[in-house]
């Protein structure tokens, strides 16, 4: 999910991606509408296809109903024959003649009101008093059709159609019944052009299949459809449950379901429709393969959906590629120019002759801006070089002036006889030489704003030790300062602080000519911060020195504040003076430090 979200953010982060997204949103509503219309059309055509199956089922039921209507009419005509009540021989003759004229009948018989056979043609039916269809005719005095039946006197499965017989005074006199070969129940197929892949079933109330299309097609070319061999297929007929399943079969027989889809025993899914006949509990079930009925519709729906998806994707890709070729490639050129100009490469150019007018104008504006920036930078560089030369000259002259001051102090020092005065004058000359050394490093350096602390401090400390140390004692110097560039406004106070600290160390840390070591270290803590330490292994500060805060310590503290530093002392043994400089601009304490420096200078002068 995170990878997908990252991919979407990446696409939406580019102009071509956003334009493609806009196109996607624009075509989304008509695409949704088209999909809805395709689905609605599919449902409509599906309903029409099912209606077509229903119409075929109704047509089939109509032929079946007509067949039974014809049977009923035939039985009514026979029941009206006077010969039926004249006697056995004459009755048998009438029924035999009727049997020979109607091939669909396997037998005909006339029964009295108790179900005893009076006369007949064929031996299928004798005593029918216990048959359901007889009880139904006698009870309702009308027409009835039996279920799937195998007569005790015959080996052929049949169904029985029965019609009540009335006398002249409309009194119930008996029943005329005909056993019908199951083959003839589907004989209408020879007259009706049903779809070749369709199936047809005629089902009784118990779910037995009385006739089906397969039976008819197997015997359609039989030479004698009326003989006993025509019913050979009938004995193999199965139940409705074996065709559509017991659950659906129960729903169809219970008239709860009329239109449905089911998978047949042959593995073919079909669309079925059932129609109940008006004669008895007989149902017609008609079905067609779902592939031929709905398969084309489903394929058409899939093709339409895939077509819409292809159009949509092609549109998005076209929008992506089109905007990339017509718009974003020029914007990429503008972006490349802007990046090059941002990096100072003002010679970068791009041909916008074929770009849209707005982008072409923007490219020309960027080119003009780059040229003007380049000219302005050249002017600024020339001015900066000139200012650097002037600043170097100033540092050079300040250094020369400080050397003159140092020379004057040397000249005046020859007339000073007292040791204290000589020492004070030496300290002043040391400070002057430190200032002169800073300015010399500044005008000799490539950067007049910064000085290399390592080289500058090393030279300062060695020169200070050479001036302050006495030949009678051995004081060594160790310097551990990495290359570190420090600003001018910090270099000068730091040089004076080190000068004062080394002066105090040489004067007070090694009394009575004892040897010692002075160590100067610097630990960087960032681009402009770090800790400078001047330490010795001498006798250490005398008790109460920090509280009394002599002129030397006051100057050291003033110099530390001027560079926004934090001063700390350590020892004995020895003395270590550390000043930690914060990052430049971290604390505005320079003015306070300069004030203390001025105060210290006034106190020193006093």
Coordinates of C-alpha atoms in Angstrom, one line a residue:
X1 CA 0.0 0.0 0.0
X2 CA 2.8 2.4 0.8
X3 CA 4.5 1.7 -2.5
X4 CA 1.2 2.4 -4.4
X5 CA 0.6 5.6 -2.4
X6 CA 4.2 6.6 -3.2
X7 CA 3.6 5.9 -6.9
X8 CA 0.5 8.0 -6.9
X9 CA 2.2 10.9 -5.2
X10 CA 5.1 10.7 -7.7
X11 CA 2.6 10.8 -10.6
X12 CA 0.6 13.7 -9.1
X13 CA 3.9 15.5 -8.5
X14 CA 4.6 16.0 -12.2
X15 CA 2.8 18.3 -14.6
X16 CA 2.2 15.6 -17.1
X17 CA 0.9 13.3 -14.4
X18 CA -1.5 16.0 -13.2
X19 CA -2.8 16.7 -16.7
X20 CA -3.3 13.0 -17.2
X21 CA -5.1 12.9 -13.8
X22 CA -7.3 15.8 -15.0
X23 CA -8.1 14.0 -18.2
X24 CA -8.9 10.9 -16.2
X25 CA -11.3 12.8 -14.0
X26 CA -12.9 14.5 -17.1
X27 CA -13.5 11.2 -18.9
X28 CA -14.6 9.3 -15.7
X29 CA -18.2 10.6 -15.6
X30 CA -19.0 9.7 -19.3
X31 CA -17.2 6.4 -18.8
X32 CA -19.3 5.6 -15.7
X33 CA -22.4 6.6 -17.7
X34 CA -21.4 4.4 -20.6
X35 CA -20.8 1.5 -18.2
X36 CA -24.2 2.0 -16.6
X37 CA -25.8 2.1 -20.1
X38 CA -23.9 -1.0 -21.1
X39 CA -25.1 -2.8 -17.9
X40 CA -28.6 -1.6 -18.4
X41 CA -28.6 -2.7 -22.0
X42 CA -27.2 -6.1 -20.9
X43 CA -30.0 -6.5 -18.3
X44 CA -32.6 -5.4 -20.9
X45 CA -31.4 -7.9 -23.5
X46 CA -31.1 -10.6 -20.9
X47 CA -34.7 -10.0 -19.9
X48 CA -35.6 -10.2 -23.6
X49 CA -33.7 -13.5 -24.0
X50 CA -35.5 -14.9 -21.0
X51 CA -38.8 -13.7 -22.4
X52 CA -38.0 -15.5 -25.7
X53 CA -37.5 -18.7 -23.7
X54 CA -40.8 -18.0 -22.0
X55 CA -42.5 -17.5 -25.3
X56 CA -41.1 -20.8 -26.6
X57 CA -42.4 -22.5 -23.4
X58 CA -45.8 -20.9 -23.9
X59 CA -45.8 -22.0 -27.6
X60 CA -44.9 -25.6 -26.5
X61 CA -47.6 -25.5 -23.8
X62 CA -50.1 -24.2 -26.4
X63 CA -49.5 -27.3 -28.7
X64 CA -49.7 -29.6 -25.7
X65 CA -52.9 -28.0 -24.6
X66 CA -54.3 -28.3 -28.1
X67 CA -53.3 -31.9 -28.1
X68 CA -55.3 -32.6 -25.0
X69 CA -58.2 -30.5 -26.2
X70 CA -58.4 -32.7 -29.3
X71 CA -58.3 -35.8 -27.1
X72 CA -61.1 -34.4 -24.9
X73 CA -63.1 -33.6 -28.0
X74 CA -62.6 -37.1 -29.3
X75 CA -63.7 -38.7 -26.0
X76 CA -66.7 -36.4 -25.8
X77 CA -67.8 -37.5 -29.3
X78 CA -67.3 -41.1 -28.4
X79 CA -69.3 -40.6 -25.2
X80 CA -72.2 -39.3 -27.2
X81 CA -72.3 -42.4 -29.4
X82 CA -75.6 -44.3 -28.8
X83 CA -73.7 -47.6 -29.4
X84 CA -71.9 -47.2 -26.0
X85 CA -75.1 -48.0 -24.2
X86 CA -76.4 -50.5 -26.8
X87 CA -74.4 -53.5 -25.8
X88 CA -70.9 -55.0 -25.7
X89 CA -70.4 -56.1 -29.3
X90 CA -71.7 -52.9 -30.8
X91 CA -69.7 -50.8 -28.2
X92 CA -66.5 -52.7 -28.9
X93 CA -66.9 -52.1 -32.6
X94 CA -67.3 -48.3 -32.2
X95 CA -64.3 -48.1 -29.9
X96 CA -62.2 -50.4 -32.2
X97 CA -63.0 -48.2 -35.2
X98 CA -62.0 -45.1 -33.2
X99 CA -58.8 -46.7 -32.0
X100 CA -57.8 -47.5 -35.6
X101 CA -58.3 -43.9 -36.6
X102 CA -56.4 -42.3 -33.8
X103 CA -52.8 -43.5 -33.7
X104 CA -52.0 -41.7 -30.5
X105 CA -54.3 -44.0 -28.5
X106 CA -53.0 -47.3 -27.2
X107 CA -56.4 -48.4 -26.1
X108 CA -60.0 -47.1 -25.6
X109 CA -62.6 -48.3 -23.0
X110 CA -66.0 -47.5 -21.6
X111 CA -66.5 -47.9 -17.8
X112 CA -69.6 -47.7 -15.7
X113 CA -70.0 -45.5 -12.7
X114 CA -68.2 -48.1 -10.4
X115 CA -65.1 -48.4 -12.7
X116 CA -66.0 -51.7 -14.2
X117 CA -65.3 -52.1 -17.9
X118 CA -68.3 -52.2 -20.1
X119 CA -66.5 -52.5 -23.5
X120 CA -63.3 -51.4 -25.1
X121 CA -60.6 -51.8 -27.7
X122 CA -57.2 -53.0 -26.4
X123 CA -56.4 -54.8 -23.2
X124 CA -54.6 -52.1 -21.2
X125 CA -57.5 -51.2 -18.8
X126 CA -59.9 -53.5 -17.0
X127 CA -60.9 -52.4 -13.5
X128 CA -60.1 -48.7 -12.9
X129 CA -62.2 -48.2 -9.8
X130 CA -59.1 -47.5 -7.7
X131 CA -57.4 -45.1 -10.1
X132 CA -57.0 -41.5 -9.1
X133 CA -58.0 -40.2 -12.5
X134 CA -61.3 -42.2 -12.4
X135 CA -62.1 -40.8 -9.0
X136 CA -61.4 -37.3 -10.2
X137 CA -63.7 -37.7 -13.3
X138 CA -66.4 -39.3 -11.2
X139 CA -66.1 -36.5 -8.5
X140 CA -65.9 -33.5 -10.8
X141 CA -67.9 -35.0 -13.8
X142 CA -65.5 -33.6 -16.4
X143 CA -62.1 -34.3 -18.1
X144 CA -59.0 -35.6 -16.4
X145 CA -55.5 -36.7 -17.2
X146 CA -53.6 -39.3 -15.2
X147 CA -50.0 -39.3 -14.1
X148 CA -47.2 -41.5 -15.5
X149 CA -48.8 -45.0 -15.6
X150 CA -47.8 -48.5 -16.5
X151 CA -51.0 -50.5 -16.8
X152 CA -51.0 -54.0 -15.2
X153 CA -52.3 -55.5 -18.4
X154 CA -49.7 -53.7 -20.6
X155 CA -45.9 -53.3 -20.6
X156 CA -46.1 -49.8 -22.1
X157 CA -46.0 -46.6 -20.0
X158 CA -48.9 -44.4 -20.8
X159 CA -51.0 -41.6 -19.5
X160 CA -54.8 -41.9 -19.4
X161 CA -57.2 -39.2 -20.6
X162 CA -60.8 -39.7 -19.3
X163 CA -64.1 -38.0 -20.0
X164 CA -67.4 -38.4 -18.2
X165 CA -70.4 -39.8 -20.1
X166 CA -74.0 -38.5 -19.5
X167 CA -77.4 -39.8 -20.5
X168 CA -80.3 -38.1 -22.1
X169 CA -81.4 -36.6 -18.8
X170 CA -77.8 -35.5 -18.1
X171 CA -77.4 -38.2 -15.6
X172 CA -73.8 -39.5 -15.0
X173 CA -73.6 -42.9 -16.8
X174 CA -69.9 -43.7 -16.8
X175 CA -66.4 -42.8 -18.2
X176 CA -64.7 -43.0 -21.6
X177 CA -61.0 -43.4 -21.2
X178 CA -58.1 -43.6 -23.6
X179 CA -54.5 -44.6 -22.8
X180 CA -52.1 -42.4 -24.8
X181 CA -48.6 -43.4 -25.9
X182 CA -46.1 -41.0 -24.4
X183 CA -44.4 -40.6 -27.8
X184 CA -47.4 -38.7 -29.1
X185 CA -47.1 -36.1 -26.3
X186 CA -44.1 -34.6 -28.1
X187 CA -45.2 -35.3 -31.7
X188 CA -45.9 -31.6 -32.3
X189 CA -42.2 -31.0 -32.6
X190 CA -42.4 -32.3 -36.2
X191 CA -44.7 -29.3 -36.9
X192 CA -43.0 -26.6 -34.9
X193 CA -39.6 -25.0 -35.7
X194 CA -38.1 -24.9 -32.2
X195 CA -34.4 -24.0 -31.8
X196 CA -32.2 -27.0 -32.5
X197 CA -30.3 -26.7 -29.1
X198 CA -33.5 -26.4 -27.1
X199 CA -34.9 -29.1 -24.7
X200 CA -38.5 -29.8 -23.8
X201 CA -40.1 -31.8 -21.0
X202 CA -43.7 -32.7 -20.2
X203 CA -43.9 -33.5 -16.4
X204 CA -46.7 -34.9 -14.3
X205 CA -47.6 -33.9 -10.8
X206 CA -45.1 -36.3 -9.3
X207 CA -42.2 -35.0 -11.3
X208 CA -42.1 -37.9 -13.8
X209 CA -41.0 -36.9 -17.3
X210 CA -43.9 -37.9 -19.6
X211 CA -42.2 -36.8 -22.8
X212 CA -39.1 -34.9 -23.9
X213 CA -37.5 -33.6 -27.1
X214 CA -34.8 -36.3 -27.1
X215 CA -37.4 -39.1 -27.2
X216 CA -39.2 -37.4 -30.1
X217 CA -36.0 -36.9 -32.1
X218 CA -34.9 -40.5 -31.5
X219 CA -38.1 -41.8 -33.0
X220 CA -39.1 -39.1 -35.5
X221 CA -38.1 -41.4 -38.4
X222 CA -39.8 -44.6 -37.1
X223 CA -41.7 -46.4 -39.8
X224 CA -44.7 -47.0 -37.6
X225 CA -45.1 -44.5 -34.8
X226 CA -48.1 -46.3 -33.6
X227 CA -46.7 -49.7 -32.9
X228 CA -45.4 -50.9 -29.5
X229 CA -41.8 -50.3 -30.5
X230 CA -42.4 -46.6 -30.5
X231 CA -42.6 -46.6 -26.7
X232 CA -39.2 -48.2 -26.2
X233 CA -37.6 -44.9 -25.2
X234 CA -40.4 -44.1 -22.8
X235 CA -39.3 -46.7 -20.2
X236 CA -36.0 -44.9 -19.9
X237 CA -37.4 -41.5 -19.0
X238 CA -36.2 -40.2 -15.7
X239 CA -37.6 -37.7 -13.2
X240 CA -37.4 -33.9 -13.2
X241 CA -35.1 -34.0 -10.2
X242 CA -32.4 -35.8 -12.3
X243 CA -32.5 -32.9 -14.8
X244 CA -32.6 -29.7 -12.7
X245 CA -32.0 -31.0 -9.2
X246 CA -34.4 -31.9 -6.4
X247 CA -34.7 -28.4 -4.9
X248 CA -35.6 -26.7 -8.2
X249 CA -37.8 -29.6 -9.2
X250 CA -39.8 -29.2 -6.0
X251 CA -40.2 -25.4 -6.6
X252 CA -41.3 -26.0 -10.2
X253 CA -43.9 -28.6 -9.3
X254 CA -45.1 -26.4 -6.5
X255 CA -45.6 -23.5 -9.0
X256 CA -43.1 -21.4 -6.9
X257 CA -40.6 -21.0 -9.8
X258 CA -41.3 -20.5 -13.4
X259 CA -38.2 -18.9 -14.9
X260 CA -34.7 -20.0 -13.7
X261 CA -31.2 -21.2 -14.7
X262 CA -29.9 -24.7 -13.9
X263 CA -27.0 -27.0 -14.7
X264 CA -28.2 -30.2 -16.4
X265 CA -26.7 -33.7 -16.0
X266 CA -24.9 -33.2 -19.3
X267 CA -22.9 -30.3 -17.8
X268 CA -24.7 -27.6 -19.8
X269 CA -26.2 -24.6 -18.1
X270 CA -29.6 -23.8 -19.5
X271 CA -32.3 -21.1 -19.1
X272 CA -35.6 -22.7 -18.3
X273 CA -39.2 -21.6 -18.3
X274 CA -42.2 -23.7 -17.1
X275 CA -45.9 -23.4 -18.0
X276 CA -48.7 -25.3 -16.3
X277 CA -51.3 -26.9 -18.6
X278 CA -55.0 -26.4 -17.8
X279 CA -55.7 -30.2 -18.0
X280 CA -54.6 -31.9 -14.8
X281 CA -51.4 -31.2 -13.0
X282 CA -49.2 -31.4 -16.1
X283 CA -46.3 -28.9 -16.6
X284 CA -44.4 -28.0 -19.7
X285 CA -40.7 -27.2 -19.1
X286 CA -38.7 -25.6 -22.0
X287 CA -35.0 -24.8 -21.9
X288 CA -32.2 -23.3 -24.0
X289 CA -28.4 -23.3 -23.4
X290 CA -27.3 -20.2 -21.5
X291 CA -24.4 -19.9 -23.8
X292 CA -26.6 -19.4 -26.9
X293 CA -29.2 -17.5 -24.9
X294 CA -27.1 -15.2 -22.7
X295 CA -23.6 -16.0 -23.8
X296 CA -23.6 -13.5 -26.6
X297 CA -25.0 -10.9 -24.3
X298 CA -22.3 -11.5 -21.7
X299 CA -19.6 -11.5 -24.4
X300 CA -21.0 -8.2 -25.7
X301 CA -21.1 -6.7 -22.2
X302 CA -17.5 -7.8 -21.6
X303 CA -16.4 -6.4 -25.0
X304 CA -18.2 -3.1 -24.3
X305 CA -16.5 -2.8 -20.9
X306 CA -13.1 -3.7 -22.3
X307 CA -13.7 -1.3 -25.2
X308 CA -14.5 1.5 -22.7
X309 CA -11.5 0.6 -20.6
X310 CA -9.3 0.6 -23.7
X311 CA -10.6 4.0 -24.8
X312 CA -10.2 5.3 -21.3
X313 CA -6.6 4.0 -21.0
X314 CA -5.7 5.1 -24.5
X315 CA -7.1 8.6 -23.7
X316 CA -5.0 8.8 -20.5
X317 CA -1.9 7.6 -22.3
X318 CA -2.6 10.0 -25.2
X319 CA -3.1 12.8 -22.7
X320 CA 0.2 11.8 -20.9
X321 CA 2.2 11.6 -24.2
X322 CA 0.5 14.6 -25.8
X323 CA 1.1 16.9 -22.8
X324 CA 4.6 15.5 -22.5
X325 CA 5.4 16.3 -26.1
X326 CA 3.5 19.5 -26.5
X327 CA 3.9 21.1 -23.0
X328 CA 6.1 19.4 -20.4
X329 CA 9.1 18.8 -22.6
X330 CA 9.4 22.6 -23.0
X331 CA 8.8 23.0 -19.2
X332 CA 11.6 20.5 -18.7
X333 CA 13.8 22.7 -20.8
X334 CA 12.8 25.7 -18.7
X335 CA 13.5 23.8 -15.5
X336 CA 16.9 22.8 -16.8
X337 CA 17.7 26.4 -17.7
X338 CA 16.6 27.6 -14.3
X339 CA 18.7 25.0 -12.5
X340 CA 21.7 25.9 -14.6
X341 CA 21.2 29.6 -13.9
X342 CA 20.8 28.8 -10.2
X343 CA 24.2 27.0 -10.3
X344 CA 25.8 30.0 -12.1
X345 CA 25.9 28.4 -15.5
X346 CA 24.5 31.3 -17.5
X347 CA 25.7 30.0 -20.8
X348 CA 23.0 27.3 -20.7
X349 CA 20.5 27.8 -23.6
X350 CA 17.5 26.0 -25.0
X351 CA 15.7 26.3 -28.3
X352 CA 12.1 27.4 -27.7
X353 CA 11.3 28.2 -31.3
X354 CA 8.6 25.5 -31.6
X355 CA 7.3 25.9 -28.0
X356 CA 3.9 27.5 -27.3
X357 CA 4.0 31.3 -27.2
X358 CA 3.7 31.6 -23.5
X359 CA 6.5 29.2 -22.8
X360 CA 8.6 30.8 -25.6
X361 CA 8.2 34.2 -23.9
X362 CA 9.1 32.7 -20.5
X363 CA 12.2 31.1 -22.0
X364 CA 13.3 34.4 -23.5
X365 CA 12.6 36.2 -20.2
X366 CA 14.7 33.7 -18.4
X367 CA 17.5 34.1 -20.9
X368 CA 17.4 37.9 -20.5
X369 CA 17.3 37.6 -16.7
X370 CA 20.3 35.3 -16.8
X371 CA 22.3 37.7 -19.0
X372 CA 21.5 40.6 -16.6
X373 CA 22.3 38.5 -13.6
X374 CA 25.6 37.5 -15.2
X375 CA 26.4 41.2 -16.0
X376 CA 25.5 42.2 -12.4
X377 CA 27.6 39.4 -10.9
X378 CA 30.5 40.5 -13.0
X379 CA 30.1 44.1 -11.7
X380 CA 29.8 42.8 -8.1
X381 CA 32.9 40.6 -8.5
X382 CA 34.8 43.6 -9.9
X383 CA 33.6 45.7 -7.0
X384 CA 34.4 43.0 -4.5
X385 CA 37.9 42.5 -5.9
X386 CA 38.4 46.2 -5.6
X387 CA 37.1 46.2 -2.0
X388 CA 39.4 43.3 -1.2
X389 CA 42.3 45.1 -2.6
X390 CA 41.4 48.2 -0.5
X391 CA 40.9 46.0 2.6
X392 CA 44.2 44.3 2.1
X393 CA 45.8 47.7 1.7
X394 CA 44.2 48.8 4.9
X395 CA 45.4 45.8 6.8
X396 CA 48.8 46.3 5.3
X397 CA 48.9 49.9 6.4
X398 CA 47.5 49.0 9.9
X399 CA 50.3 46.4 10.2
X400 CA 52.9 49.0 9.1
X401 CA 51.5 51.6 11.6
X402 CA 51.6 49.0 14.4
X403 CA 55.2 48.2 13.5
X404 CA 55.9 51.9 13.7
X405 CA 54.2 52.0 17.1
X406 CA 56.2 49.0 18.2
X407 CA 59.4 50.7 17.0
X408 CA 58.5 53.9 18.9
X409 CA 57.9 51.8 22.0
X410 CA 61.3 50.2 21.6
X411 CA 62.9 53.6 21.3
X412 CA 61.1 54.9 24.3
X413 CA 61.9 51.7 26.2
X414 CA 65.6 52.6 26.1
X415 CA 64.9 55.5 28.4
X416 CA 62.9 53.5 31.0
X417 CA 65.0 52.3 33.9
X418 CA 62.5 50.7 36.3
X419 CA 61.8 46.9 36.1
X420 CA 58.1 47.4 36.5
X421 CA 58.0 50.0 33.8
X422 CA 60.1 47.8 31.5
X423 CA 57.7 44.9 32.1
X424 CA 54.6 47.0 31.5
X425 CA 56.1 48.4 28.3
X426 CA 57.0 44.9 27.2
X427 CA 53.4 43.7 27.6
X428 CA 52.2 46.6 25.5
X429 CA 54.7 45.9 22.8
X430 CA 53.5 42.2 22.9
X431 CA 49.9 43.3 22.4
X432 CA 50.9 45.6 19.5
X433 CA 52.9 42.8 17.8
X434 CA 49.9 40.5 18.2
X435 CA 47.7 43.0 16.5
X436 CA 50.3 43.5 13.7
X437 CA 50.5 39.8 13.2
X438 CA 46.8 39.5 12.8
X439 CA 46.7 42.2 10.2
X440 CA 49.7 40.7 8.3
X441 CA 47.9 37.3 8.1
X442 CA 44.8 39.0 6.9
X443 CA 46.3 40.9 4.0
X444 CA 48.5 37.9 3.0
X445 CA 45.5 35.5 3.1
X446 CA 43.2 34.8 0.2
X447 CA 40.2 35.6 2.4
X448 CA 40.5 39.1 4.0
X449 CA 37.5 38.2 6.3
X450 CA 39.0 35.1 7.9
X451 CA 42.4 33.9 9.1
X452 CA 43.8 30.4 9.6
X453 CA 43.8 30.0 13.4
X454 CA 46.5 27.2 13.2
X455 CA 49.1 29.1 11.3
X456 CA 48.4 32.5 12.9
X457 CA 48.3 31.2 16.5
X458 CA 51.4 29.0 16.0
X459 CA 53.4 32.1 14.8
X460 CA 52.0 34.3 17.6
X461 CA 52.8 31.9 20.4
X462 CA 56.4 31.2 19.2
X463 CA 57.1 34.9 18.8
X464 CA 55.6 35.6 22.2
X465 CA 57.7 32.9 23.8
X466 CA 60.8 34.2 22.1
X467 CA 60.2 37.7 23.5
X468 CA 59.0 36.8 27.0
X469 CA 61.2 33.9 28.0
X470 CA 64.6 34.4 29.7
X471 CA 67.8 32.6 28.7
X472 CA 68.3 31.4 32.3
X473 CA 65.2 29.2 32.3
X474 CA 63.9 26.7 29.7
X475 CA 60.2 27.0 28.8
X476 CA 58.9 24.8 26.0
X477 CA 55.9 25.4 23.9
X478 CA 53.4 22.8 22.5
X479 CA 50.7 23.8 20.0
X480 CA 47.9 21.5 19.0
X481 CA 45.5 23.5 16.7
X482 CA 44.0 22.0 13.6
X483 CA 43.3 24.1 10.5
X484 CA 40.4 26.3 11.4
X485 CA 39.2 29.5 9.7
X486 CA 38.2 32.2 12.2
X487 CA 36.6 35.6 11.5
X488 CA 38.6 38.8 11.9
X489 CA 36.4 40.2 14.7
X490 CA 37.2 37.1 16.7
X491 CA 40.8 36.7 15.7
X492 CA 42.0 40.0 17.2
X493 CA 40.4 39.5 20.7
X494 CA 41.6 35.9 20.7
X495 CA 45.1 36.9 19.8
X496 CA 45.1 39.5 22.7
X497 CA 43.7 36.9 25.1
X498 CA 46.4 34.3 24.2
X499 CA 49.0 37.1 24.5
X500 CA 47.8 38.0 27.9
X501 CA 47.5 34.4 29.1
X502 CA 51.1 33.5 27.8
X503 CA 52.5 36.7 29.4
X504 CA 50.9 35.7 32.8
X505 CA 52.2 32.2 32.4
X506 CA 55.8 33.2 31.6
X507 CA 55.8 35.9 34.4
X508 CA 54.2 33.9 37.2
X509 CA 54.0 30.2 36.5
X510 CA 57.8 29.5 36.6
X511 CA 59.4 31.4 39.5
X512 CA 63.1 31.2 40.5
X513 CA 64.1 30.2 37.0
X514 CA 62.4 26.8 36.9
X515 CA 61.7 25.0 33.6
X516 CA 58.2 24.4 32.4
X517 CA 55.9 23.8 29.5
X518 CA 53.1 25.9 28.0
X519 CA 50.5 24.1 25.9
X520 CA 48.1 25.8 23.5
X521 CA 45.2 23.7 22.1
X522 CA 42.0 24.2 20.2
X523 CA 39.1 21.8 19.8
X524 CA 36.6 22.7 17.1
X525 CA 32.9 22.2 17.9
X526 CA 31.3 23.2 14.6
X527 CA 31.9 25.6 11.7
X528 CA 32.7 28.7 13.9
X529 CA 32.7 27.3 17.5
X530 CA 35.3 25.6 19.6
X531 CA 37.4 25.7 22.8
X532 CA 40.8 27.3 23.1
X533 CA 43.0 26.4 26.1
X534 CA 46.3 27.9 27.3
X535 CA 47.8 25.7 30.0
X536 CA 51.0 25.5 31.9
X537 CA 52.5 23.1 34.4
X538 CA 53.7 25.8 36.7
X539 CA 52.9 26.7 40.3
X540 CA 49.3 27.6 39.6
X541 CA 47.3 30.7 40.5
X542 CA 47.9 32.0 43.9
X543 CA 45.1 31.8 46.5
X544 CA 42.5 34.5 46.0
X545 CA 43.7 35.5 42.6
X546 CA 40.4 34.9 40.9
X547 CA 38.5 36.9 43.5
X548 CA 40.9 39.8 43.4
X549 CA 40.8 39.8 39.6
X550 CA 43.9 41.7 38.7
X551 CA 44.4 43.6 35.5
X552 CA 45.5 40.5 33.6
X553 CA 42.5 38.4 34.5
X554 CA 40.2 41.4 33.8
X555 CA 41.7 41.7 30.3
X556 CA 41.3 38.0 29.7
X557 CA 37.7 38.1 30.8
X558 CA 37.0 41.1 28.6
X559 CA 38.6 39.5 25.6
X560 CA 36.5 36.3 26.2
X561 CA 33.3 38.3 26.3
X562 CA 34.2 40.1 23.2
X563 CA 34.2 36.9 21.2
X564 CA 31.0 35.7 23.0
X565 CA 33.1 33.1 24.8
X566 CA 32.7 31.3 28.1
X567 CA 35.8 31.5 30.3
X568 CA 36.9 28.8 32.8
X569 CA 40.0 28.2 35.0
X570 CA 41.6 24.9 36.1
X571 CA 44.4 24.1 38.5
X572 CA 46.6 23.7 40.4
X573 CA 48.6 21.8 39.6
X574 CA 49.4 24.2 36.9
X575 CA 47.0 26.7 35.4
X576 CA 44.6 26.2 32.5
X577 CA 42.6 29.0 31.0
X578 CA 39.9 27.9 28.6
X579 CA 37.6 30.0 26.5
X580 CA 34.7 28.3 24.6
X581 CA 33.4 30.2 21.6
X582 CA 29.8 29.8 20.6
X583 CA 28.7 29.7 17.0
X584 CA 28.9 33.1 15.3
X585 CA 25.7 35.1 16.1
X586 CA 24.7 32.9 19.0
X587 CA 25.0 35.6 21.7
X588 CA 25.2 39.4 21.3
X589 CA 27.8 40.0 24.0
X590 CA 30.5 41.7 21.9
X591 CA 29.5 45.2 23.0
X592 CA 29.7 44.2 26.7
X593 CA 33.1 42.7 26.1
X594 CA 34.3 45.8 24.2
X595 CA 33.1 47.9 27.1
X596 CA 35.0 45.8 29.6
X597 CA 38.0 45.9 27.3
X598 CA 37.8 49.7 27.3
X599 CA 37.4 49.7 31.0
X600 CA 40.4 47.5 31.5
X601 CA 42.4 49.7 29.2
X602 CA 41.4 52.8 31.2
X603 CA 42.3 51.0 34.4
X604 CA 45.7 49.9 32.9
X605 CA 46.4 53.5 31.8
X606 CA 45.5 54.8 35.2

